[in-house]
Coordinates of C-alpha atoms and ligand atoms in Angstrom, one line a residue:
M1 CA 0.0 0.0 0.0
A2 CA 1.2 3.6 -0.8
T3 CA 1.9 5.3 2.6
Q4 CA 3.5 8.5 1.3
P5 CA 0.8 11.1 1.1
K6 CA 0.8 13.5 -1.9
A7 CA 2.0 16.3 0.4
S8 CA 2.3 17.1 4.1
H9 CA -0.7 19.4 4.6
F10 CA -4.2 19.8 3.4
V11 CA -5.3 23.4 3.1
N12 CA -8.2 25.2 1.4
G13 CA -9.3 21.9 -0.3
A14 CA -6.0 20.7 -1.6
Y15 CA -2.7 19.2 -0.7
L16 CA -0.1 21.6 0.1
E17 CA 3.7 21.3 0.5
D18 CA 6.4 23.4 1.9
T19 CA 9.8 21.6 2.0
A20 CA 11.2 24.5 4.1
G21 CA 9.5 22.9 7.2
A22 CA 11.6 20.5 9.3
V23 CA 11.4 16.8 8.3
I24 CA 9.1 14.4 9.9
E25 CA 9.8 10.8 9.3
V26 CA 6.8 8.6 9.8
I27 CA 7.8 5.2 11.0
Y28 CA 5.9 1.8 10.9
P29 CA 6.2 0.6 14.5
G30 CA 5.7 -3.1 13.4
T31 CA 9.2 -3.1 11.6
G32 CA 10.8 0.3 12.3
T33 CA 10.7 1.2 8.6
V34 CA 10.3 4.7 7.4
I35 CA 6.9 4.8 5.5
A36 CA 6.5 8.4 4.7
T37 CA 8.4 11.8 4.9
L38 CA 6.6 14.9 5.8
H39 CA 7.4 18.5 6.6
E40 CA 6.3 20.5 9.6
A41 CA 4.2 23.5 8.7
T42 CA 6.0 26.7 8.1
P43 CA 4.5 30.0 9.2
A44 CA 3.2 30.3 5.6
V45 CA 1.4 27.1 5.8
I46 CA -0.2 28.0 9.1
E47 CA -1.3 31.3 7.8
A48 CA -2.9 29.7 4.7
A49 CA -4.8 27.3 6.9
L50 CA -6.1 29.8 9.2
A51 CA -7.0 32.2 6.5
S52 CA -8.9 29.7 4.5
A53 CA -10.8 28.5 7.5
R54 CA -11.8 32.0 8.4
A55 CA -12.8 32.8 4.8
A56 CA -14.9 29.7 4.5
Q57 CA -16.6 29.5 7.9
K58 CA -19.4 32.0 7.5
D59 CA -20.8 30.5 4.3
W60 CA -20.7 27.1 5.9
A61 CA -22.5 28.3 9.0
A62 CA -25.2 29.8 6.8
L63 CA -26.1 26.5 5.4
R64 CA -29.1 24.6 6.8
P65 CA -28.0 22.1 9.4
V66 CA -29.5 19.4 7.4
E67 CA -27.3 20.3 4.4
R68 CA -24.0 20.2 6.6
G69 CA -25.4 16.9 8.0
R70 CA -25.7 15.4 4.5
I71 CA -22.1 16.1 3.7
L72 CA -21.0 14.5 7.0
N73 CA -23.2 11.5 6.3
R74 CA -21.6 11.1 2.8
A75 CA -18.1 11.3 4.4
A76 CA -19.1 8.4 6.9
A77 CA -20.4 6.3 3.9
I78 CA -17.1 6.8 2.1
I79 CA -15.2 5.7 5.3
R80 CA -17.2 2.7 5.6
E81 CA -16.7 1.8 1.9
R82 CA -13.0 2.1 2.3
L83 CA -12.7 0.8 5.8
H84 CA -10.2 -1.9 4.9
D85 CA -7.6 0.4 3.2
L86 CA -8.0 3.1 5.8
S87 CA -7.5 0.5 8.6
V88 CA -4.3 -0.7 7.0
L89 CA -3.0 2.8 6.9
E90 CA -4.0 3.2 10.6
T91 CA -2.1 0.1 11.4
Y92 CA 1.1 1.5 9.5
D93 CA 0.6 4.8 11.3
T94 CA 0.2 3.5 14.9
G95 CA 1.4 -0.3 14.9
K96 CA -2.0 -1.3 16.4
P97 CA -3.2 -4.8 15.1
L98 CA -5.4 -4.6 12.0
Q99 CA -7.9 -6.6 14.0
E100 CA -8.4 -3.6 16.2
T101 CA -8.1 -0.7 13.7
L102 CA -10.8 -2.5 11.5
A103 CA -13.1 -2.8 14.6
A104 CA -12.4 0.4 16.6
D105 CA -10.6 3.3 14.9
W106 CA -12.2 4.5 11.7
P107 CA -15.6 2.8 12.6
S108 CA -15.9 4.9 15.7
G109 CA -14.9 8.0 13.6
A110 CA -17.8 7.2 11.0
D111 CA -20.3 6.8 13.9
A112 CA -19.4 10.2 15.2
L113 CA -20.0 11.8 11.7
E114 CA -23.4 10.1 11.4
Y115 CA -24.3 10.9 15.0
F116 CA -23.7 14.8 14.7
A117 CA -25.0 14.8 11.1
G118 CA -28.4 13.7 12.5
L119 CA -28.1 15.8 15.6
A120 CA -27.3 19.1 14.1
P121 CA -30.7 19.8 12.6
T122 CA -32.4 19.1 16.0
V123 CA -30.4 21.8 17.7
T124 CA -33.0 24.6 18.6
G125 CA -33.1 27.8 20.7
E126 CA -35.6 28.8 23.4
T127 CA -38.2 31.4 23.7
M128 CA -38.9 33.3 26.9
P129 CA -42.2 35.0 27.2
L130 CA -42.1 38.4 29.0
G131 CA -45.7 39.5 28.8
R132 CA -45.6 41.9 25.9
D133 CA -42.0 41.4 25.0
F134 CA -40.0 38.2 24.7
V135 CA -36.5 36.8 24.4
Y136 CA -35.4 34.1 22.0
T137 CA -31.9 32.3 21.8
I138 CA -30.1 30.9 18.9
R139 CA -27.2 28.5 19.2
E140 CA -24.5 29.8 16.8
A141 CA -21.2 28.4 15.7
L142 CA -18.0 29.6 17.6
G143 CA -16.0 30.3 14.4
V144 CA -12.6 28.7 13.7
C145 CA -11.7 25.7 16.0
V146 CA -8.3 24.2 16.4
G147 CA -8.1 20.4 17.0
I148 CA -4.8 19.0 18.3
G149 CA -4.5 15.2 18.5
A150 CA -2.6 12.4 20.4
W151 CA -1.1 9.6 18.5
N152 CA -3.0 6.6 20.0
Y153 CA -6.3 7.1 18.1
P154 CA -5.3 9.5 15.4
S155 CA -8.2 9.1 13.0
Q156 CA -10.8 8.6 15.6
I157 CA -9.7 11.8 17.4
A158 CA -9.8 13.7 14.1
C159 CA -13.4 12.5 13.6
W160 CA -14.5 13.0 17.2
K161 CA -13.3 16.6 17.1
S162 CA -14.4 17.6 13.6
A163 CA -17.8 16.0 13.7
P164 CA -19.5 18.1 16.3
A165 CA -17.4 21.3 15.2
L166 CA -18.4 21.1 11.5
A167 CA -22.0 19.9 12.2
M168 CA -22.4 23.1 14.3
G169 CA -21.0 25.3 11.4
N170 CA -17.4 25.8 12.6
A171 CA -14.4 25.5 10.5
M172 CA -11.4 23.4 11.8
V173 CA -7.6 23.5 11.5
F174 CA -6.4 20.0 12.8
K175 CA -2.9 19.2 13.8
P176 CA -2.3 15.5 14.3
S177 CA 0.6 14.3 16.5
E178 CA 3.7 14.2 14.4
V179 CA 4.1 10.6 15.3
T180 CA 0.8 9.6 13.5
P181 CA 0.1 12.1 10.7
L182 CA -1.4 10.1 8.0
G183 CA -5.1 9.4 8.9
A184 CA -6.2 13.1 9.2
L185 CA -5.1 13.8 5.7
Q186 CA -7.3 10.9 4.6
L187 CA -10.2 12.5 6.4
A188 CA -9.7 15.9 4.7
E189 CA -9.7 14.2 1.3
I190 CA -12.9 12.4 2.1
F191 CA -14.7 15.5 3.3
I192 CA -13.9 17.2 0.0
E193 CA -15.1 14.1 -1.9
A194 CA -18.2 14.2 0.1
G195 CA -19.0 17.9 -1.0
M196 CA -17.7 19.8 2.0
P197 CA -16.3 23.4 0.7
A198 CA -12.7 24.1 0.7
G199 CA -11.3 25.5 3.9
I200 CA -13.7 23.9 6.3
F201 CA -11.3 21.1 7.4
N202 CA -7.6 21.8 7.1
V203 CA -4.8 19.6 8.4
V204 CA -1.3 21.0 9.2
Q205 CA 1.5 18.9 10.4
G206 CA 4.2 19.7 13.1
R207 CA 5.3 19.3 16.5
G208 CA 4.4 21.2 19.6
A209 CA 5.5 24.6 18.3
V210 CA 3.0 24.4 15.4
G211 CA 0.2 23.6 17.9
G212 CA 1.4 26.6 19.9
A213 CA 1.1 28.9 16.9
L214 CA -2.3 27.8 16.3
V215 CA -3.5 28.1 19.9
T216 CA -2.3 31.7 20.3
D217 CA -3.6 33.1 16.9
P218 CA -6.3 35.6 17.5
R219 CA -8.4 34.3 14.6
V220 CA -9.0 31.0 16.6
D221 CA -12.1 30.8 18.7
K222 CA -11.8 27.4 20.3
V223 CA -9.1 24.8 21.0
S224 CA -9.7 21.1 21.5
L225 CA -6.8 19.0 22.7
T226 CA -6.4 15.3 23.3
G227 CA -3.0 14.7 25.0
S228 CA -1.1 14.6 28.3
V229 CA -2.0 16.7 31.5
S230 CA 1.2 18.7 31.2
T231 CA 0.6 19.7 27.5
G232 CA -3.1 20.4 28.4
A233 CA -2.0 22.7 31.2
R234 CA 0.2 24.7 28.8
V235 CA -2.5 24.8 26.1
Y236 CA -5.3 25.7 28.3
A237 CA -3.2 28.5 29.8
A238 CA -2.4 29.8 26.2
A239 CA -6.0 29.6 25.2
A240 CA -7.1 31.4 28.3
A241 CA -4.9 34.4 27.4
G242 CA -7.1 34.9 24.3
M243 CA -10.2 34.0 26.1
K244 CA -10.8 31.2 23.8
H245 CA -13.2 28.1 24.5
V246 CA -11.4 24.8 25.3
T247 CA -12.0 21.1 25.4
M248 CA -9.2 19.1 27.2
E249 CA -9.2 15.4 26.8
L250 CA -6.2 14.4 29.0
G251 CA -4.5 11.6 30.9
G252 CA -5.7 9.3 33.5
K253 CA -4.8 6.6 36.2
S254 CA -8.4 5.2 36.4
P255 CA -9.5 2.6 39.0
L256 CA -11.2 -0.6 38.0
I257 CA -12.7 -2.1 41.3
V258 CA -13.5 -5.8 41.3
F259 CA -15.7 -6.9 44.4
D260 CA -15.5 -10.5 45.4
D261 CA -19.1 -11.2 44.3
A262 CA -18.2 -10.2 40.6
S263 CA -18.3 -12.6 37.7
L264 CA -14.5 -13.7 37.7
E265 CA -14.3 -14.3 34.0
D266 CA -16.1 -10.9 33.1
A267 CA -13.9 -9.0 35.6
V268 CA -10.7 -10.7 34.3
G269 CA -11.6 -10.0 30.7
A270 CA -12.5 -6.4 31.4
A271 CA -9.2 -5.9 33.2
M272 CA -7.3 -7.4 30.2
L273 CA -9.2 -5.2 27.7
A274 CA -8.6 -2.1 30.1
N275 CA -4.8 -2.7 30.0
F276 CA -3.8 -4.5 26.9
Y277 CA -6.1 -3.3 24.1
S278 CA -4.0 -1.0 21.8
S279 CA -1.0 -2.2 23.9
G280 CA -2.3 -0.2 26.8
Q281 CA -2.1 3.0 24.9
I282 CA -5.5 4.3 25.9
C283 CA -6.2 7.3 28.1
S284 CA -9.3 5.8 29.8
N285 CA -7.6 2.5 30.7
G286 CA -8.2 0.9 34.2
T287 CA -4.7 0.9 35.2
R288 CA -5.3 0.5 39.0
V289 CA -7.1 -2.8 39.3
F290 CA -8.4 -2.9 42.8
V291 CA -9.3 -6.6 43.7
Q292 CA -11.1 -7.5 46.9
K293 CA -9.1 -9.9 49.1
G294 CA -11.7 -12.8 48.9
I295 CA -11.3 -13.2 45.1
K296 CA -7.7 -12.0 44.6
E297 CA -5.8 -15.3 44.3
R298 CA -8.4 -16.8 41.8
F299 CA -8.4 -13.5 39.9
L300 CA -4.6 -13.5 39.5
T301 CA -4.6 -17.1 38.4
R302 CA -7.1 -16.8 35.6
L303 CA -5.6 -13.4 34.6
A304 CA -2.2 -15.1 34.1
E305 CA -3.7 -17.9 32.3
R306 CA -5.7 -15.8 29.9
T307 CA -2.8 -13.3 29.4
A308 CA -0.6 -16.1 28.3
T309 CA -2.9 -16.9 25.4
I310 CA -2.6 -13.3 23.9
K311 CA -1.2 -13.4 20.4
M312 CA 1.6 -10.9 19.9
G313 CA 2.9 -10.4 16.4
D314 CA 2.8 -8.9 13.0
P315 CA 0.1 -6.1 13.3
L316 CA -1.0 -6.8 9.7
D317 CA -1.7 -10.4 10.4
M318 CA -5.5 -10.6 11.2
E319 CA -4.7 -13.3 13.8
T320 CA -2.5 -10.8 15.8
Q321 CA -4.1 -9.4 19.0
F322 CA -1.3 -7.3 20.3
G323 CA 1.1 -5.0 18.7
P324 CA 4.2 -3.0 19.4
L325 CA 4.3 0.4 21.2
V326 CA 3.9 3.4 18.9
S327 CA 7.6 4.5 19.0
A328 CA 11.1 3.7 20.3
L329 CA 10.9 6.7 22.5
H330 CA 7.7 5.6 24.2
H331 CA 9.0 2.1 24.4
E332 CA 11.9 3.4 26.4
K333 CA 9.6 5.3 28.8
V334 CA 7.3 2.3 29.4
M335 CA 10.3 -0.1 30.0
G336 CA 11.7 2.6 32.5
Y337 CA 8.4 2.4 34.4
M338 CA 8.8 -1.5 34.3
G339 CA 12.1 -1.2 36.0
V340 CA 10.8 1.2 38.7
A341 CA 7.9 -1.1 39.5
K342 CA 10.4 -4.0 40.1
A343 CA 12.7 -1.9 42.1
E344 CA 9.7 -0.5 44.2
G345 CA 8.8 -4.2 45.2
A346 CA 5.8 -4.8 43.0
R347 CA 5.3 -8.7 42.4
L348 CA 5.6 -9.6 38.7
I349 CA 2.9 -12.1 37.8
C350 CA 3.6 -12.3 34.1
G351 CA 5.2 -10.3 31.2
G352 CA 7.8 -7.7 32.0
E353 CA 10.0 -8.1 29.1
A354 CA 10.6 -6.2 25.9
V355 CA 10.6 -8.0 22.6
G356 CA 12.0 -5.5 20.1
Q357 CA 9.5 -2.5 20.2
F358 CA 6.9 -4.7 21.8
V359 CA 6.3 -4.8 25.5
E360 CA 4.8 -8.1 26.8
P361 CA 1.4 -7.8 28.4
T362 CA 2.4 -7.3 32.0
V363 CA 0.8 -7.8 35.3
F364 CA 2.1 -6.6 38.7
A365 CA 0.3 -7.7 42.0
D366 CA 0.8 -6.4 45.6
V367 CA 1.0 -2.8 44.2
T368 CA 0.6 -0.2 46.9
D369 CA -0.9 3.3 46.6
A370 CA 2.5 4.8 47.1
M371 CA 4.3 3.1 44.3
T372 CA 5.1 5.0 41.2
L373 CA 3.1 2.5 39.1
A374 CA -0.1 3.4 41.1
R375 CA 0.4 7.1 40.8
E376 CA 1.7 7.8 37.2
E377 CA 0.3 7.2 33.8
V378 CA 2.5 4.6 31.9
F379 CA 0.4 4.4 28.7
G380 CA 1.6 1.0 28.1
P381 CA 0.6 -2.7 28.7
V382 CA 1.3 -2.8 32.5
M383 CA -1.5 -3.6 34.8
A384 CA -1.2 -2.8 38.5
V385 CA -3.3 -5.0 40.9
L386 CA -4.0 -3.6 44.3
D387 CA -5.7 -5.4 47.2
F388 CA -8.5 -3.8 49.2
E389 CA -11.0 -5.0 51.9
T390 CA -14.0 -2.7 52.3
E391 CA -16.0 -0.4 50.1
D392 CA -15.2 2.8 51.9
E393 CA -11.6 2.0 51.8
V394 CA -11.5 1.3 48.1
V395 CA -13.6 4.4 47.2
A396 CA -11.2 6.7 49.2
R397 CA -8.1 5.1 47.7
A398 CA -9.6 5.2 44.1
N399 CA -10.2 8.9 44.5
A400 CA -6.8 9.8 46.0
T401 CA -5.2 10.9 42.6
Q402 CA -5.0 14.1 40.6
F403 CA -6.7 12.2 37.7
G404 CA -10.5 11.8 37.1
L405 CA -11.0 10.5 33.6
A406 CA -12.6 7.1 34.0
A407 CA -13.6 4.4 36.6
G408 CA -15.2 0.9 36.5
V409 CA -17.0 -1.4 39.1
F410 CA -17.6 -5.1 38.9
T411 CA -20.0 -6.6 41.3
A412 CA -23.3 -8.6 41.2
D413 CA -24.9 -6.1 43.8
L414 CA -26.3 -3.5 41.7
T415 CA -27.1 -1.2 44.7
R416 CA -23.5 -1.3 45.6
A417 CA -22.4 -0.6 42.1
H418 CA -24.5 2.5 41.8
R419 CA -23.4 3.7 45.2
V420 CA -19.7 3.2 44.5
I421 CA -20.0 4.9 41.1
G422 CA -21.8 7.8 42.8
A423 CA -18.8 8.2 45.1
L424 CA -16.1 8.0 42.4
E425 CA -14.5 11.1 41.1
A426 CA -14.4 10.4 37.5
G427 CA -16.1 11.6 34.2
T428 CA -16.6 8.4 32.4
C429 CA -17.7 5.3 34.3
W430 CA -18.7 1.7 33.7
I431 CA -20.6 -0.9 35.8
N432 CA -19.8 -4.5 34.9
A433 CA -18.2 -3.3 31.5
Y434 CA -15.1 -1.3 30.7
N435 CA -13.9 1.2 27.9
L436 CA -16.9 1.0 25.7
T437 CA -17.2 4.6 24.4
P438 CA -20.2 4.7 22.1
V439 CA -20.9 8.1 20.4
E440 CA -24.2 8.3 22.2
A441 CA -22.4 8.6 25.6
P442 CA -20.5 11.6 26.8
F443 CA -16.9 11.1 27.1
G444 CA -14.4 13.1 29.3
G445 CA -12.7 13.7 32.6
V446 CA -12.9 15.6 35.9
K447 CA -10.0 17.0 38.0
A448 CA -6.7 17.2 36.1
S449 CA -8.1 14.7 33.3
G450 CA -9.7 17.5 31.5
V451 CA -12.7 19.9 30.8
G452 CA -15.5 19.5 28.4
R453 CA -17.1 16.4 26.9
E454 CA -16.7 14.8 23.6
N455 CA -19.5 12.7 21.8
S456 CA -23.1 12.8 22.8
R457 CA -25.5 15.9 22.8
A458 CA -23.0 17.2 25.4
A459 CA -20.4 18.0 22.7
I460 CA -22.8 20.3 20.9
E461 CA -22.5 22.8 23.7
H462 CA -18.6 22.8 23.5
Y463 CA -18.8 23.8 19.7
S464 CA -21.4 26.5 19.9
Q465 CA -22.4 29.5 22.0
V466 CA -25.8 31.0 22.9
K467 CA -27.0 34.4 21.4
S468 CA -30.0 35.8 23.3
V469 CA -32.3 38.4 21.6
Y470 CA -34.7 40.6 23.5
V471 CA -37.6 41.6 21.2
G472 CA -39.4 44.9 22.4
L473 CA -43.0 45.1 21.1
G474 CA -43.9 48.3 22.8
P475 CA -42.8 51.9 23.2
V476 CA -39.4 52.3 24.9
D477 CA -39.8 53.4 28.4
A478 CA -36.8 55.9 29.0
P479 CA -36.9 57.7 32.3
Y480 CA -35.3 60.9 30.6
Ligands
NDP501 P1 1.1 15.0 24.2 O1 0.5 15.8 25.2 O2 2.6 15.0 24.2 O3 0.8 15.7 22.8 C1 -0.7 16.0 22.4 C2 -0.6 16.8 21.2 O4 -0.3 18.2 21.6 C3 0.4 16.5 20.2 O5 -0.1 16.6 18.9 C4 1.5 17.5 20.4 O6 2.3 17.6 19.3 C5 0.8 18.7 20.7 N1 1.5 19.7 21.5 C6 2.6 19.5 22.4 N2 2.9 20.7 23.0 C7 2.0 21.6 22.5 C8 1.9 23.0 22.9 N3 2.8 23.6 23.6 N4 1.0 23.8 22.1 C9 0.1 23.1 21.4 N5 0.1 21.7 21.1 C10 1.2 21.0 21.7 O7 0.4 13.7 24.2 P2 0.7 12.3 23.4 O8 0.6 12.6 22.0 O9 1.9 11.8 23.8 O10 -0.5 11.4 23.9 C11 -0.6 10.7 24.9 C12 -1.5 11.4 26.0 O11 -2.7 11.7 25.5 C13 -1.6 10.5 27.2 O12 -1.4 11.4 28.5 C14 -3.1 10.2 27.2 O13 -3.7 9.8 28.3 C15 -3.7 11.3 26.5 N6 -4.9 11.0 25.7 C16 -6.2 11.4 26.2 C17 -7.3 11.0 25.6 C18 -8.7 11.5 26.2 O14 -9.5 11.5 25.5 N7 -8.7 12.0 27.4 C19 -7.4 10.0 24.6 C20 -6.0 9.7 24.2 C21 -4.8 10.2 24.7 P3 3.7 16.7 19.3 O15 3.4 15.5 19.6 O16 3.9 16.7 17.8 O17 4.6 17.4 20.0

């Protein structure tokens, strides 16, 4: 498959190149081979992208929502027709198994386009009667939105951000992570093919400095970032200086709590999905698995047995269930955490070794709250199992973190399940399930894990603002 795009950027409806920008080599994590060479956006490319978005946005917002929705639906249909090739490219970009990218990445992006295509025409204002006079409200587009993506779900993130933004009549300039720059260019091409006007969705490549230039530009009305807490804090501060709207989807260290009355097989399966899917490179992962003492040994035994069956290998082989980490740099970071966990006294149950750029699915037991593994986001296939005895204890320990992205509870006692979820400080929660993120459900974090929500009706509010209009029907009552 051809992995080299026609040019690095997509601006005003067409590919655009400027070889003066620093080189970005795109590496297939499965083999370490360079599969594309791109250039970072220069100031001229950034200027062209912002100017075209600004110029196109008002006419786009003036279309009927149903017309914008029709274009988004066409784009979703094209994605579904080309799902296989797009998923292969996603696997080249990320190293994630084709089995996963076919099922999760572009399909959930297409879901988002369809969902917001249907939702946009239903967004209405309110009327407030005031006797003779009245007030009505209109939900209007914000203008130009900047989207900045992480490397773990590059195409899904591009769709999750653009779908609500464009459905509401905004234009977007999107900067993918320089580690995974290919999918967003495909999306830009597909939008044009689906009939979207030029300039409504632009892609510029680059590292943090390009993102920084976008965030501080006065023509930008909103910034939506998916990334780490430290980047989020910087970008949020830069956006605040220009009084811009923000959505921040950041990291986590989420608790997955297994009570001893839970279905053992379901809890083990969920803990594996919550730590090993995408080789653990998922923000909402349940990386602190709290297991009640009565079930602990049986849980660890089944976990080790089932983890041993995971098929690691060539990401393009449909039998492969587990791929390499996204980059050599990230691999080094994850292996560093592995060393710290061992040094701090966590008990290694299985895994723990590197195999090339792969890291074996790894389980540590007897992890305590003070250990680095229980406090910091590893973003790799490293599960920490912690013991607990009582409900009050586990809730307090689960909440004792700066993060608040997600949480899960496994128990047969539904009263307890709802009580515990009610007490957990997390934005996205599951009961007897984990990491399912349908577009119908709001997704996002509390505390340091972010602000705003993606997906669902809630996302509409983050890509629009309310204008309120007072209509006077009588004489003006002036006291002078
Ligand atoms: P980073 O925070 O390193 O980067 C995120 C994006 O921000 C990248 O495109 C990056 O560019 C860009 N960036 C970096 N510095 C700046 C800056 N000063 N101004 C503007 N943009 C900047 O995250 P990763 O890409 O390493 O992704 C992993 C992180 O993302 C994890 O913490 C994970 O939890 C989180 N994440 C959160 C999700 C959520 O929905 N809550 C989902 C997925 C991941 P570049 O990489 O080119 O430097």
